[in-house]
Amino acid sequence: MENFRINSAKSYIGKNVNLHLKDGAVIVNVQLTAIKKPELGKTNLLEYTPFGNINRKEIPLKNVAYAEMLNQNIMLVQS
């Protein structure tokens, strides 16, 4: 499996994904909103919004192993 890099991340912008981190943790059901390039340092930041929340959070791109696309049809809630 290739590393999760900036070009890979760009293809997921605006989509709901599960972020799998290199330490084995998983950030579940987030929407990727942007990739930020910091003024100082080399680490790009991946900005995301958790489901049902308006607050944006950031994580260094180098900490992400891969992103898993979510199927929105499965997540429909029946009333």
Short mmCIF file of N, CA, C and O in Angstrom, two decimals:
data_model
loop_
_atom_site.label_atom_id
_atom_site.label_comp_id
_atom_site.label_asym_id
_atom_site.label_seq_id
_atom_site.Cartn_x
_atom_site.Cartn_y
_atom_site.Cartn_z
N MET A 1 0.85 -1.18 0.00
CA MET A 1 0.00 0.00 0.00
C MET A 1 0.89 1.24 0.00
O MET A 1 1.87 1.31 0.73
N GLU A 2 0.54 2.21 -0.84
CA GLU A 2 1.31 3.43 -0.92
C GLU A 2 0.98 4.34 0.25
O GLU A 2 -0.06 4.22 0.89
N ASN A 3 1.88 5.28 0.49
CA ASN A 3 1.63 6.27 1.53
C ASN A 3 0.51 7.21 1.10
O ASN A 3 0.30 7.45 -0.08
N PHE A 4 -0.19 7.73 2.06
CA PHE A 4 -1.26 8.69 1.80
C PHE A 4 -0.59 10.05 1.64
O PHE A 4 -0.09 10.62 2.59
N ARG A 5 -0.58 10.55 0.43
CA ARG A 5 0.11 11.80 0.13
C ARG A 5 -0.88 12.85 -0.31
O ARG A 5 -2.08 12.61 -0.38
N ILE A 6 -0.35 14.02 -0.63
CA ILE A 6 -1.19 15.16 -0.95
C ILE A 6 -2.07 14.91 -2.17
O ILE A 6 -3.23 15.30 -2.20
N ASN A 7 -1.55 14.24 -3.19
CA ASN A 7 -2.36 13.96 -4.38
C ASN A 7 -3.50 12.98 -4.07
O ASN A 7 -4.60 13.11 -4.60
N SER A 8 -3.23 12.01 -3.22
CA SER A 8 -4.28 11.08 -2.80
C SER A 8 -5.35 11.80 -1.99
O SER A 8 -6.54 11.57 -2.16
N ALA A 9 -4.90 12.70 -1.11
CA ALA A 9 -5.82 13.42 -0.25
C ALA A 9 -6.73 14.34 -1.05
O ALA A 9 -7.91 14.50 -0.73
N LYS A 10 -6.22 14.94 -2.11
CA LYS A 10 -7.02 15.85 -2.93
C LYS A 10 -8.23 15.14 -3.54
O LYS A 10 -9.28 15.75 -3.72
N SER A 11 -8.09 13.87 -3.85
CA SER A 11 -9.21 13.15 -4.47
C SER A 11 -10.34 12.88 -3.48
O SER A 11 -11.46 12.55 -3.89
N TYR A 12 -10.10 13.01 -2.18
CA TYR A 12 -11.12 12.76 -1.16
C TYR A 12 -11.75 14.04 -0.61
O TYR A 12 -12.65 13.97 0.22
N ILE A 13 -11.31 15.22 -1.06
CA ILE A 13 -11.85 16.47 -0.55
C ILE A 13 -13.35 16.54 -0.87
O ILE A 13 -13.79 16.30 -1.99
N GLY A 14 -14.15 16.87 0.15
CA GLY A 14 -15.60 16.98 -0.01
C GLY A 14 -16.34 15.67 0.15
O GLY A 14 -17.56 15.64 0.03
N LYS A 15 -15.64 14.59 0.44
CA LYS A 15 -16.27 13.28 0.57
C LYS A 15 -16.19 12.78 2.02
O LYS A 15 -15.30 13.16 2.77
N ASN A 16 -17.13 11.93 2.39
CA ASN A 16 -17.11 11.33 3.72
C ASN A 16 -16.23 10.09 3.71
O ASN A 16 -16.40 9.21 2.86
N VAL A 17 -15.32 10.01 4.68
CA VAL A 17 -14.36 8.92 4.74
C VAL A 17 -14.11 8.52 6.19
O VAL A 17 -14.47 9.24 7.12
N ASN A 18 -13.50 7.36 6.37
CA ASN A 18 -12.88 6.96 7.62
C ASN A 18 -11.38 7.16 7.44
O ASN A 18 -10.82 6.68 6.46
N LEU A 19 -10.75 7.87 8.36
CA LEU A 19 -9.31 8.10 8.28
C LEU A 19 -8.60 7.06 9.15
O LEU A 19 -8.82 7.00 10.35
N HIS A 20 -7.76 6.25 8.54
CA HIS A 20 -6.97 5.26 9.26
C HIS A 20 -5.59 5.85 9.50
O HIS A 20 -4.89 6.20 8.54
N LEU A 21 -5.21 5.96 10.76
CA LEU A 21 -3.95 6.57 11.12
C LEU A 21 -2.85 5.52 11.21
O LEU A 21 -3.12 4.33 11.36
N LYS A 22 -1.61 5.98 11.14
CA LYS A 22 -0.47 5.06 11.16
C LYS A 22 -0.31 4.37 12.51
O LYS A 22 0.26 3.30 12.58
N ASP A 23 -0.83 4.96 13.58
CA ASP A 23 -0.71 4.33 14.90
C ASP A 23 -1.81 3.29 15.15
O ASP A 23 -1.88 2.69 16.21
N GLY A 24 -2.69 3.07 14.15
CA GLY A 24 -3.73 2.05 14.27
C GLY A 24 -5.09 2.61 14.63
O GLY A 24 -6.09 1.89 14.57
N ALA A 25 -5.18 3.88 14.99
CA ALA A 25 -6.46 4.49 15.33
C ALA A 25 -7.25 4.79 14.05
O ALA A 25 -6.69 4.89 12.97
N VAL A 26 -8.56 4.94 14.22
CA VAL A 26 -9.43 5.27 13.10
C VAL A 26 -10.31 6.44 13.50
O VAL A 26 -10.92 6.43 14.56
N ILE A 27 -10.34 7.47 12.67
CA ILE A 27 -11.25 8.59 12.86
C ILE A 27 -12.43 8.31 11.94
O ILE A 27 -12.29 8.29 10.72
N VAL A 28 -13.59 8.07 12.54
CA VAL A 28 -14.74 7.54 11.83
C VAL A 28 -15.65 8.65 11.31
O VAL A 28 -15.95 9.62 12.02
N ASN A 29 -16.11 8.49 10.07
CA ASN A 29 -17.14 9.30 9.43
C ASN A 29 -16.86 10.79 9.51
O ASN A 29 -17.53 11.53 10.21
N VAL A 30 -15.86 11.23 8.78
CA VAL A 30 -15.53 12.64 8.69
C VAL A 30 -15.58 13.08 7.23
O VAL A 30 -15.44 12.27 6.32
N GLN A 31 -15.79 14.36 7.02
CA GLN A 31 -15.76 14.92 5.67
C GLN A 31 -14.49 15.74 5.55
O GLN A 31 -14.25 16.65 6.35
N LEU A 32 -13.67 15.41 4.56
CA LEU A 32 -12.44 16.16 4.34
C LEU A 32 -12.79 17.49 3.69
O LEU A 32 -13.51 17.54 2.69
N THR A 33 -12.28 18.58 4.25
CA THR A 33 -12.65 19.91 3.77
C THR A 33 -11.52 20.62 3.04
O THR A 33 -11.80 21.37 2.10
N ALA A 34 -10.27 20.42 3.45
CA ALA A 34 -9.18 21.16 2.80
C ALA A 34 -7.84 20.56 3.18
O ALA A 34 -7.73 19.77 4.12
N ILE A 35 -6.83 20.95 2.42
CA ILE A 35 -5.44 20.64 2.74
C ILE A 35 -4.75 21.97 2.95
O ILE A 35 -4.78 22.83 2.07
N LYS A 36 -4.15 22.15 4.11
CA LYS A 36 -3.50 23.41 4.43
C LYS A 36 -1.98 23.24 4.38
O LYS A 36 -1.45 22.26 4.88
N LYS A 37 -1.34 24.23 3.80
CA LYS A 37 0.11 24.26 3.79
C LYS A 37 0.55 25.29 4.82
O LYS A 37 0.23 26.47 4.69
N PRO A 38 1.28 24.88 5.84
CA PRO A 38 1.67 25.82 6.89
C PRO A 38 2.74 26.79 6.40
O PRO A 38 3.49 26.51 5.47
N GLU A 39 2.79 27.95 7.05
CA GLU A 39 3.79 28.94 6.70
C GLU A 39 5.18 28.48 7.13
O GLU A 39 6.15 28.66 6.41
N LEU A 40 5.26 27.91 8.30
CA LEU A 40 6.53 27.40 8.81
C LEU A 40 6.47 25.88 8.90
O LEU A 40 5.45 25.31 9.24
N GLY A 41 7.56 25.23 8.60
CA GLY A 41 7.60 23.77 8.68
C GLY A 41 7.22 23.12 7.37
O GLY A 41 6.83 23.78 6.41
N LYS A 42 7.31 21.80 7.35
CA LYS A 42 7.06 21.05 6.12
C LYS A 42 5.77 20.25 6.13
O LYS A 42 5.36 19.73 5.12
N THR A 43 5.16 20.11 7.27
CA THR A 43 4.02 19.21 7.41
C THR A 43 2.73 19.83 6.90
O THR A 43 2.28 20.85 7.43
N ASN A 44 2.12 19.23 5.89
CA ASN A 44 0.80 19.65 5.42
C ASN A 44 -0.24 19.16 6.41
O ASN A 44 -0.10 18.10 7.01
N LEU A 45 -1.31 19.93 6.57
CA LEU A 45 -2.37 19.58 7.49
C LEU A 45 -3.62 19.21 6.71
O LEU A 45 -3.98 19.87 5.73
N LEU A 46 -4.28 18.17 7.14
CA LEU A 46 -5.52 17.71 6.55
C LEU A 46 -6.65 18.22 7.44
O LEU A 46 -6.70 17.90 8.63
N GLU A 47 -7.53 19.04 6.89
CA GLU A 47 -8.64 19.61 7.65
C GLU A 47 -9.89 18.77 7.41
O GLU A 47 -10.20 18.43 6.27
N TYR A 48 -10.60 18.44 8.48
CA TYR A 48 -11.80 17.62 8.36
C TYR A 48 -12.88 18.10 9.32
O TYR A 48 -12.60 18.81 10.29
N THR A 49 -14.11 17.71 9.02
CA THR A 49 -15.26 18.04 9.86
C THR A 49 -15.93 16.74 10.27
O THR A 49 -16.34 15.96 9.41
N PRO A 50 -16.02 16.47 11.58
CA PRO A 50 -16.73 15.27 12.03
C PRO A 50 -18.21 15.34 11.68
O PRO A 50 -18.78 16.42 11.60
N PHE A 51 -18.85 14.19 11.47
CA PHE A 51 -20.26 14.12 11.10
C PHE A 51 -21.11 14.76 12.19
O PHE A 51 -20.94 14.48 13.37
N GLY A 52 -22.02 15.64 11.78
CA GLY A 52 -22.94 16.27 12.72
C GLY A 52 -22.32 17.40 13.51
O GLY A 52 -22.88 17.85 14.50
N ASN A 53 -21.18 17.90 13.10
CA ASN A 53 -20.48 18.95 13.82
C ASN A 53 -20.05 20.02 12.82
O ASN A 53 -19.77 19.71 11.67
N ILE A 54 -19.98 21.26 13.23
CA ILE A 54 -19.55 22.31 12.33
C ILE A 54 -18.11 22.75 12.60
O ILE A 54 -17.55 23.50 11.82
N ASN A 55 -17.55 22.29 13.70
CA ASN A 55 -16.18 22.66 14.04
C ASN A 55 -15.20 21.87 13.19
O ASN A 55 -15.31 20.65 13.07
N ARG A 56 -14.23 22.55 12.63
CA ARG A 56 -13.22 21.89 11.80
C ARG A 56 -12.02 21.52 12.66
O ARG A 56 -11.65 22.24 13.57
N LYS A 57 -11.44 20.40 12.34
CA LYS A 57 -10.26 19.92 13.04
C LYS A 57 -9.17 19.65 12.03
O LYS A 57 -9.42 19.52 10.84
N GLU A 58 -7.94 19.56 12.50
CA GLU A 58 -6.80 19.33 11.61
C GLU A 58 -5.94 18.19 12.15
O GLU A 58 -5.87 17.98 13.36
N ILE A 59 -5.30 17.49 11.22
CA ILE A 59 -4.37 16.43 11.57
C ILE A 59 -3.22 16.49 10.55
O ILE A 59 -3.47 16.77 9.38
N PRO A 60 -1.99 16.26 10.99
CA PRO A 60 -0.89 16.24 10.01
C PRO A 60 -1.09 15.13 8.99
O PRO A 60 -1.46 14.01 9.34
N LEU A 61 -0.86 15.46 7.74
CA LEU A 61 -1.06 14.50 6.65
C LEU A 61 -0.14 13.29 6.80
O LEU A 61 -0.52 12.18 6.45
N LYS A 62 1.03 13.48 7.39
CA LYS A 62 1.98 12.37 7.54
C LYS A 62 1.50 11.33 8.55
O LYS A 62 2.00 10.21 8.56
N ASN A 63 0.51 11.66 9.38
CA ASN A 63 -0.01 10.70 10.36
C ASN A 63 -1.09 9.79 9.80
O ASN A 63 -1.52 8.86 10.46
N VAL A 64 -1.58 10.08 8.59
CA VAL A 64 -2.67 9.31 7.99
C VAL A 64 -2.09 8.20 7.12
O VAL A 64 -1.26 8.45 6.25
N ALA A 65 -2.52 6.96 7.37
CA ALA A 65 -2.08 5.82 6.56
C ALA A 65 -2.88 5.75 5.27
O ALA A 65 -2.33 5.64 4.19
N TYR A 66 -4.22 5.79 5.38
CA TYR A 66 -5.08 5.80 4.21
C TYR A 66 -6.48 6.24 4.60
O TYR A 66 -6.82 6.32 5.78
N ALA A 67 -7.29 6.55 3.59
CA ALA A 67 -8.68 6.96 3.80
C ALA A 67 -9.58 5.93 3.13
O ALA A 67 -9.30 5.48 2.02
N GLU A 68 -10.64 5.57 3.82
CA GLU A 68 -11.60 4.60 3.31
C GLU A 68 -12.91 5.33 3.00
O GLU A 68 -13.51 5.94 3.88
N MET A 69 -13.33 5.30 1.76
CA MET A 69 -14.55 5.99 1.33
C MET A 69 -15.77 5.30 1.95
O MET A 69 -15.83 4.08 2.03
N LEU A 70 -16.74 6.11 2.39
CA LEU A 70 -17.97 5.59 2.97
C LEU A 70 -19.07 5.55 1.92
O LEU A 70 -19.17 6.44 1.09
N ASN A 71 -19.90 4.52 1.99
CA ASN A 71 -21.04 4.41 1.11
C ASN A 71 -22.23 5.06 1.80
O ASN A 71 -22.72 4.57 2.82
N GLN A 72 -22.70 6.18 1.27
CA GLN A 72 -23.79 6.92 1.89
C GLN A 72 -25.11 6.16 1.88
O GLN A 72 -25.97 6.40 2.71
N ASN A 73 -25.30 5.24 0.94
CA ASN A 73 -26.55 4.49 0.86
C ASN A 73 -26.75 3.57 2.06
O ASN A 73 -27.87 3.33 2.49
N ILE A 74 -25.67 3.08 2.61
CA ILE A 74 -25.75 2.19 3.77
C ILE A 74 -26.12 2.97 5.03
O ILE A 74 -26.76 2.46 5.92
N MET A 75 -25.72 4.23 5.09
CA MET A 75 -25.88 5.02 6.30
C MET A 75 -27.25 5.68 6.42
O MET A 75 -27.50 6.44 7.35
N LEU A 76 -28.17 5.43 5.50
CA LEU A 76 -29.49 6.01 5.60
C LEU A 76 -30.23 5.43 6.80
O LEU A 76 -30.22 4.22 7.03
N VAL A 77 -30.86 6.28 7.56
CA VAL A 77 -31.57 5.85 8.76
C VAL A 77 -33.04 5.70 8.42
O VAL A 77 -33.66 6.58 7.82
N GLN A 78 -33.62 4.59 8.81
CA GLN A 78 -35.03 4.36 8.57
C GLN A 78 -35.84 4.95 9.71
O GLN A 78 -35.49 4.83 10.86
N SER A 79 -36.94 5.60 9.38
CA SER A 79 -37.79 6.23 10.40
C SER A 79 -38.90 5.31 10.82
O SER A 79 -39.44 4.57 10.09
#
